[in-house]
Backbone as a ProteinNet text record, in pm:
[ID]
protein_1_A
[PRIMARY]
XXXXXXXXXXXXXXXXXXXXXXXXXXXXXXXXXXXXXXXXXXXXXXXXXXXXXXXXXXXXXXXXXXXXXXXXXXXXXXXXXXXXXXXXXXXXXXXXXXXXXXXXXXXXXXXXXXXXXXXXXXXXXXXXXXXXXXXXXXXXXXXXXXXXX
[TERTIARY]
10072.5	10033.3	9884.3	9825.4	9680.3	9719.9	9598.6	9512.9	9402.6	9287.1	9165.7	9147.8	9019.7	8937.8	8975.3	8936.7	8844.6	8702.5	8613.5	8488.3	8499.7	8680.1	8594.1	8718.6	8746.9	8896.1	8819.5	8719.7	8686.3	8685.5	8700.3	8753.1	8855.5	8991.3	9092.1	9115.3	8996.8	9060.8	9106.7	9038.8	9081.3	9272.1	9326.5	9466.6	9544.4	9500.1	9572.5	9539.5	9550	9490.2	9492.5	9583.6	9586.3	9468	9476.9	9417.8	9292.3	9233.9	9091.7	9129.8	9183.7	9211.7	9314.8	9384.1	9455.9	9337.1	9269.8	9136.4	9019.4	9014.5	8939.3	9045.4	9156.5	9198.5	9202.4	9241.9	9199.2	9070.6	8981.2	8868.8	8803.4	8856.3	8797.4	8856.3	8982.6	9125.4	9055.5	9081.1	9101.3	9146.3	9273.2	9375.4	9391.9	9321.7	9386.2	9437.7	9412.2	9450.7	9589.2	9619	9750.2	9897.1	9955.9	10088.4	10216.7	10280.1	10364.7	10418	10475.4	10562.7	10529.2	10533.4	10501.7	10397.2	10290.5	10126.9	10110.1	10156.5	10092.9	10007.9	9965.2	9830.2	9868.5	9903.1	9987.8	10079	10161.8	10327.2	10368.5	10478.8	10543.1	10483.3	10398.6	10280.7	10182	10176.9	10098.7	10088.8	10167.7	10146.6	10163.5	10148.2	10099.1	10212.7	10245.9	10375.1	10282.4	10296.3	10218.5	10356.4	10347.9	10399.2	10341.3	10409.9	10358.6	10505.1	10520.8	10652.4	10602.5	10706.8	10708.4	10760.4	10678.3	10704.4	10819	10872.4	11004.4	11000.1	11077.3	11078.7	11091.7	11014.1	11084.5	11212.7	11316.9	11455.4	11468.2	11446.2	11481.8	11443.1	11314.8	11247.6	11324.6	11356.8	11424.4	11356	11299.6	11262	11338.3	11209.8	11237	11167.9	11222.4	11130.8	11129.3	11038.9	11015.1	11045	11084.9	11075.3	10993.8	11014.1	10893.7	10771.4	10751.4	10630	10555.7	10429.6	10368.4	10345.6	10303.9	10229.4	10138.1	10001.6	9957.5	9969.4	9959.2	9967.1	9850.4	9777.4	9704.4	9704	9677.2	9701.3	9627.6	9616.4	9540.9	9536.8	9667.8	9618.2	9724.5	9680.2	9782.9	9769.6	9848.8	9853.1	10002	10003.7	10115.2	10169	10222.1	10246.1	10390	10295.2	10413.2	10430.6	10595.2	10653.9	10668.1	10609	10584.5	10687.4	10798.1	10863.9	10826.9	10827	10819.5	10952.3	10995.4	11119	11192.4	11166.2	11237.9	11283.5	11241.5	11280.8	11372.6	11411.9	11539.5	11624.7	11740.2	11892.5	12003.3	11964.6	12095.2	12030.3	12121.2	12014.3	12141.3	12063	12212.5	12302.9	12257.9	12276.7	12229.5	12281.9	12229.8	12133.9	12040.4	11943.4	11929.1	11876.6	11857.6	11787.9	11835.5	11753.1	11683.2	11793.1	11731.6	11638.3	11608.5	11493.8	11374.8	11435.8	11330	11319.2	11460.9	11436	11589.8	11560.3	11652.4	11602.5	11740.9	11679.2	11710.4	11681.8	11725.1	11746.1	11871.2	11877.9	11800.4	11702.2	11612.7	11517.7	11465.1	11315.3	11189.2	11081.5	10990.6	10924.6	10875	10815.8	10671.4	10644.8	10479.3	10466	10412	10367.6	10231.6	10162.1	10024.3	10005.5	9906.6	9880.6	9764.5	9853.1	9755	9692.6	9536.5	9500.6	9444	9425.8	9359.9	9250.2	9274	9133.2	9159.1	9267.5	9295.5	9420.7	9458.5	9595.1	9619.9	9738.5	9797.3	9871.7	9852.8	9919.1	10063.9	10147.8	10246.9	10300.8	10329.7	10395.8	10519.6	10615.5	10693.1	10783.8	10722.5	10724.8	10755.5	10672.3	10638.5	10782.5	10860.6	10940.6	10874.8	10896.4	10787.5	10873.1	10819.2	10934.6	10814.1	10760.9	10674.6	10705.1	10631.7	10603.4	10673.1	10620.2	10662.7	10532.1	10599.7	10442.1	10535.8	10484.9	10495.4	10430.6	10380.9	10312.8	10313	10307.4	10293	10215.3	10243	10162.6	10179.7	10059.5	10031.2	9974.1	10015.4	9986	9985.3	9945.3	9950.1	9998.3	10094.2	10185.2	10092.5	10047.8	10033	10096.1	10185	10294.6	10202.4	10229	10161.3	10293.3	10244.9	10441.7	10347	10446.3	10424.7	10341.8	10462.4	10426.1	10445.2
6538.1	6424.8	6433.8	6294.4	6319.7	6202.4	6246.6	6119.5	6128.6	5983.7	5949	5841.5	5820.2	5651.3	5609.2	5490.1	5462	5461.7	5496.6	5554.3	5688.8	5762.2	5893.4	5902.1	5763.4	5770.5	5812	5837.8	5895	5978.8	6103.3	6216.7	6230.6	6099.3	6147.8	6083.9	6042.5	5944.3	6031	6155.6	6239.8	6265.1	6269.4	6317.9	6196.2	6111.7	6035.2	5908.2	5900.1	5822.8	5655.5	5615.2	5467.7	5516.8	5607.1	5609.6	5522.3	5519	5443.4	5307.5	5271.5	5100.8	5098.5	5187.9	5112.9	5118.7	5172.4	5193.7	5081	5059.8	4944.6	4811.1	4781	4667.3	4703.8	4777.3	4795.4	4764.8	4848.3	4757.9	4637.5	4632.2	4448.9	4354.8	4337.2	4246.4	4228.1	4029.4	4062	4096.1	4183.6	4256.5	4133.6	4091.3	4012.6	3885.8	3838	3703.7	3716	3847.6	3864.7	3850.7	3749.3	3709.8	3872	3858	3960.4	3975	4086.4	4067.3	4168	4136	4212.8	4133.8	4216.3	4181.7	4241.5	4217	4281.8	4330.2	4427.2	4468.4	4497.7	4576.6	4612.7	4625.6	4522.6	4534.6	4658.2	4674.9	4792	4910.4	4923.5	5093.8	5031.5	4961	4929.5	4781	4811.7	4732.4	4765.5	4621.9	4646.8	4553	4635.9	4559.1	4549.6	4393.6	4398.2	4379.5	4449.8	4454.2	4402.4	4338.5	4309	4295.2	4406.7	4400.9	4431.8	4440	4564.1	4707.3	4778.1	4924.8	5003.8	5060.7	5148.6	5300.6	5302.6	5464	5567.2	5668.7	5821	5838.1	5765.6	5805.2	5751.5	5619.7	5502.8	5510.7	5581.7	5625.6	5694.7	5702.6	5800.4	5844.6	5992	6027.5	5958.7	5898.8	5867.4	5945.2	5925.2	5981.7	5876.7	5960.1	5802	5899.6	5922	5946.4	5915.6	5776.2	5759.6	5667	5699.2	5619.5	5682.9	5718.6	5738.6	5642.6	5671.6	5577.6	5561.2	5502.3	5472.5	5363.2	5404.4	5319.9	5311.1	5181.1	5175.8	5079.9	5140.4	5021.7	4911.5	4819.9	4719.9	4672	4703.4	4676.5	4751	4770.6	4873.7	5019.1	5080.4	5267.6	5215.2	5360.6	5401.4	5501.1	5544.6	5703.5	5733.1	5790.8	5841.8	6002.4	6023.7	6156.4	6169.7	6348.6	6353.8	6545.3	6539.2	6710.3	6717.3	6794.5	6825.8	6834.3	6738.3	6735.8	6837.2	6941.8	7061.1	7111.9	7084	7136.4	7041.4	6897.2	6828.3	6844.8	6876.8	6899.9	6846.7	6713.1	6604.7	6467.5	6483	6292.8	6180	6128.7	5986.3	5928.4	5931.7	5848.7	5911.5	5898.1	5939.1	5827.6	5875.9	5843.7	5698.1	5579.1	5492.6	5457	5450.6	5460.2	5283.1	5175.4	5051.4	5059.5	5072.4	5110.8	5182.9	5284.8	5430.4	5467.7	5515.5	5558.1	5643.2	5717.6	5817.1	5873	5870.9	5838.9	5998.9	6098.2	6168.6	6125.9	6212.7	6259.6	6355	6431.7	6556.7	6478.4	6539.2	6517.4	6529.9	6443.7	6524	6649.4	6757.8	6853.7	6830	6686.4	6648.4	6503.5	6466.8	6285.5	6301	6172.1	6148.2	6015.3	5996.8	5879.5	5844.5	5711.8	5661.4	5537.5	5507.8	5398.2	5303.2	5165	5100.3	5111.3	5110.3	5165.8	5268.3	5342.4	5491.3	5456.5	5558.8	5587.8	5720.3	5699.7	5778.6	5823.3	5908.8	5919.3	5984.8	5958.1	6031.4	6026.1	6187.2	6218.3	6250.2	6205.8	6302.2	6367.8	6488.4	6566.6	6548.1	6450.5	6402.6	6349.9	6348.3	6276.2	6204.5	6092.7	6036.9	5942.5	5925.8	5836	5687.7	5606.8	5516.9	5428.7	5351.4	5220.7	5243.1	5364.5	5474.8	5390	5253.2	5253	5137.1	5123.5	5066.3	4904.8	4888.7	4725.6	4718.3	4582.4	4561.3	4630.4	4622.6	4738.7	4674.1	4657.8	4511.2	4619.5	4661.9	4749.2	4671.1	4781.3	4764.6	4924.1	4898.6	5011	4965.6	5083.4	5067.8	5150	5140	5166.8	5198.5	5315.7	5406.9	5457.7	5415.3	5487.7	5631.1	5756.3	5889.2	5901.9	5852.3	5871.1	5749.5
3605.2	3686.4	3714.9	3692.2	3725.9	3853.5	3937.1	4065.9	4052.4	4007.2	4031	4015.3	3956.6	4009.6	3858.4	3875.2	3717.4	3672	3819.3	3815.7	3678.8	3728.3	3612.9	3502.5	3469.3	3383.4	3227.5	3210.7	3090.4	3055	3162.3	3150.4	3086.8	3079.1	3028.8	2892.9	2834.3	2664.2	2573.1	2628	2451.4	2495.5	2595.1	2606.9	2493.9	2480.4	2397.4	2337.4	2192.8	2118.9	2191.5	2262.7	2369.4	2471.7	2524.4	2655.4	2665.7	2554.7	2533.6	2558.5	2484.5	2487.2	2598.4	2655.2	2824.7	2941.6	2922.2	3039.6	3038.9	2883.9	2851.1	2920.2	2906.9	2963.4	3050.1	3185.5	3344.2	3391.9	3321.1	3345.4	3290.7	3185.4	3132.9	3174.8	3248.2	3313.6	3395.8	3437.5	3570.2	3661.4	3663.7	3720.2	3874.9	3924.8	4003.8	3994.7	3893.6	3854.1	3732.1	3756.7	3681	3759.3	3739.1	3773.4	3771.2	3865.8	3835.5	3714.6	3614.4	3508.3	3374.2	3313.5	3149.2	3121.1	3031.8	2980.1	2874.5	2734.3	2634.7	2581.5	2555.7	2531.9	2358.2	2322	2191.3	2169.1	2133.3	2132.7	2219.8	2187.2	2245.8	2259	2193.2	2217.7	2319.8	2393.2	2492.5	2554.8	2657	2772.9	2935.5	2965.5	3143.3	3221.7	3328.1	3404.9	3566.2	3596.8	3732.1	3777.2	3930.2	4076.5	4180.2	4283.9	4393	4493.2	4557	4605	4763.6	4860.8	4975.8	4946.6	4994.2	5019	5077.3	4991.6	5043.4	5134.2	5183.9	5271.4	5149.1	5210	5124.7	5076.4	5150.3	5165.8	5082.5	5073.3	4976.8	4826.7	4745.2	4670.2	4615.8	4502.7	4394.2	4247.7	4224.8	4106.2	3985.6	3926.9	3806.1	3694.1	3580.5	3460.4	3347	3255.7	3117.3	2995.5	2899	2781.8	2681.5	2641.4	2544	2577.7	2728.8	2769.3	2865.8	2867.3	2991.9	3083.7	3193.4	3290.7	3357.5	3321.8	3408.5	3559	3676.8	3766.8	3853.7	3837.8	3927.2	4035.2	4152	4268.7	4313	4316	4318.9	4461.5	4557.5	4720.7	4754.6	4884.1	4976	4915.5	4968.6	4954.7	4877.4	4741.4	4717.5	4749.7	4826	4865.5	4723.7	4648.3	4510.7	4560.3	4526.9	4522.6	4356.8	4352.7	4239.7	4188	4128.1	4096.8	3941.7	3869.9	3776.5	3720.4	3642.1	3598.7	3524.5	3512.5	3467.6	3590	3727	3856.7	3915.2	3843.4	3869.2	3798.1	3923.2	3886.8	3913.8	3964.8	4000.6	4004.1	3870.1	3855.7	3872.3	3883.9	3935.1	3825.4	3745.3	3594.6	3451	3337.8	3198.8	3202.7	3093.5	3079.1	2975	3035.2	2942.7	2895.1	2729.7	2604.7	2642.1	2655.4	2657.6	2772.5	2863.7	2965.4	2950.2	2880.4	2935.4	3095.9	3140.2	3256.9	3294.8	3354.3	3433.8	3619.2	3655	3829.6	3859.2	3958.6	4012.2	4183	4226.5	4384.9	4398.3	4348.6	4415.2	4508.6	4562	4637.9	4569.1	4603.7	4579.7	4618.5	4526.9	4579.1	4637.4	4620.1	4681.1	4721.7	4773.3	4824.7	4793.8	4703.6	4691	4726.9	4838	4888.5	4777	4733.8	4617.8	4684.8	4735.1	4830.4	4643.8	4733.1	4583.1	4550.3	4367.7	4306.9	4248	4311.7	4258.2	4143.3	4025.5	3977.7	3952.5	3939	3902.5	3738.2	3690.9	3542.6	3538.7	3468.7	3499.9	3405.2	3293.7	3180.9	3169.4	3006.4	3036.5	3110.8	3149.1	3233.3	3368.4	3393.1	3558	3589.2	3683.1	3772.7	3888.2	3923.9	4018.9	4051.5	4225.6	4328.7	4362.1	4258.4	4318.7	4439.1	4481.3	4551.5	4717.6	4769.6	4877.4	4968	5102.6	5127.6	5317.5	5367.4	5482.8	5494.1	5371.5	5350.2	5239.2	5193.6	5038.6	4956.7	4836.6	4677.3	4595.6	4529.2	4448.8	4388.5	4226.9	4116.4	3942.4	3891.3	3766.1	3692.4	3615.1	3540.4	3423.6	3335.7	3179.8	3108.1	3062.3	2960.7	2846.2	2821	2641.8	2587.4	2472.4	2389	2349.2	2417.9	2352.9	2205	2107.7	2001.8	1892.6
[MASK]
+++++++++++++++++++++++++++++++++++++++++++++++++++++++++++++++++++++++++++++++++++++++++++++++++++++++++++++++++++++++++++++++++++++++++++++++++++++

């Protein structure tokens, strides 16, 4: 899991051959004049899902994971307070994992909360299990979806 700006998202292009061109549309978008929903950027190896919901409790928040997609999330208003375990340290997940989605939920906790304010994202691999959209007022985001491989 990474947290930073997009002041220093160049630090992260070499992790993956998209990373260049999803950073380039965050910052070339007008990210606010984007309607909630799905945004293609490259077919299925890259796109962007806007949110604009209310914020759920901790309790309410359940680890998820992705398989063949990373995520970028960046927040565009409000705080996200994301819970973040390392999914080899979850051991009771709610459901098998779906292939038509890309997603699997756990009952664990997070082992951390990162208050994500806007401007900031978050990356989340793999690896990552992560409880998003953890917030006490609305969170108006942008997900960018990278296919692994």
């Amino acid at each position: 899991m990474i947290l930073d700006t997009l002041a220093n998202a160049d630090r992260y292009l070499a992790l993956h051959p998209l990373f260049p061109r999803a950073f380039e549309y965050l910052r070339n978008t007008d990210l606010a004049a984007l309607v909630p929903g799905r945004h293609v950027i490259d077919g299925e190896a890259l796109f962007a899902i806007v949110e604009a919901c209310p914020g759920r409790s901790r309790t309410e928040a359940k680890l998820e994971c992705h398989r063949r997609y990373i995520d970028i999330q960046l927040v565009l208003e409000g705080t996200d307070e994301m819970g973040w375990r390392s999914l080899g340290e979850c051991h009771a997940p709610v459901d098998d994992y779906s292939v038509e989605r890309d997603i699997r939920f756990f009952e664990d906790t997070p082992a951390n909360w990162v208050a994500t304010p806007a401007g900031s994202f978050c990356i989340f691999f793999p690896e990552d299990a992560h409880a998003p959209l953890v917030s006490d007022g609305l969170v108006r985001k942008v997900v960018v979806k990278i296919a692994v491989a």
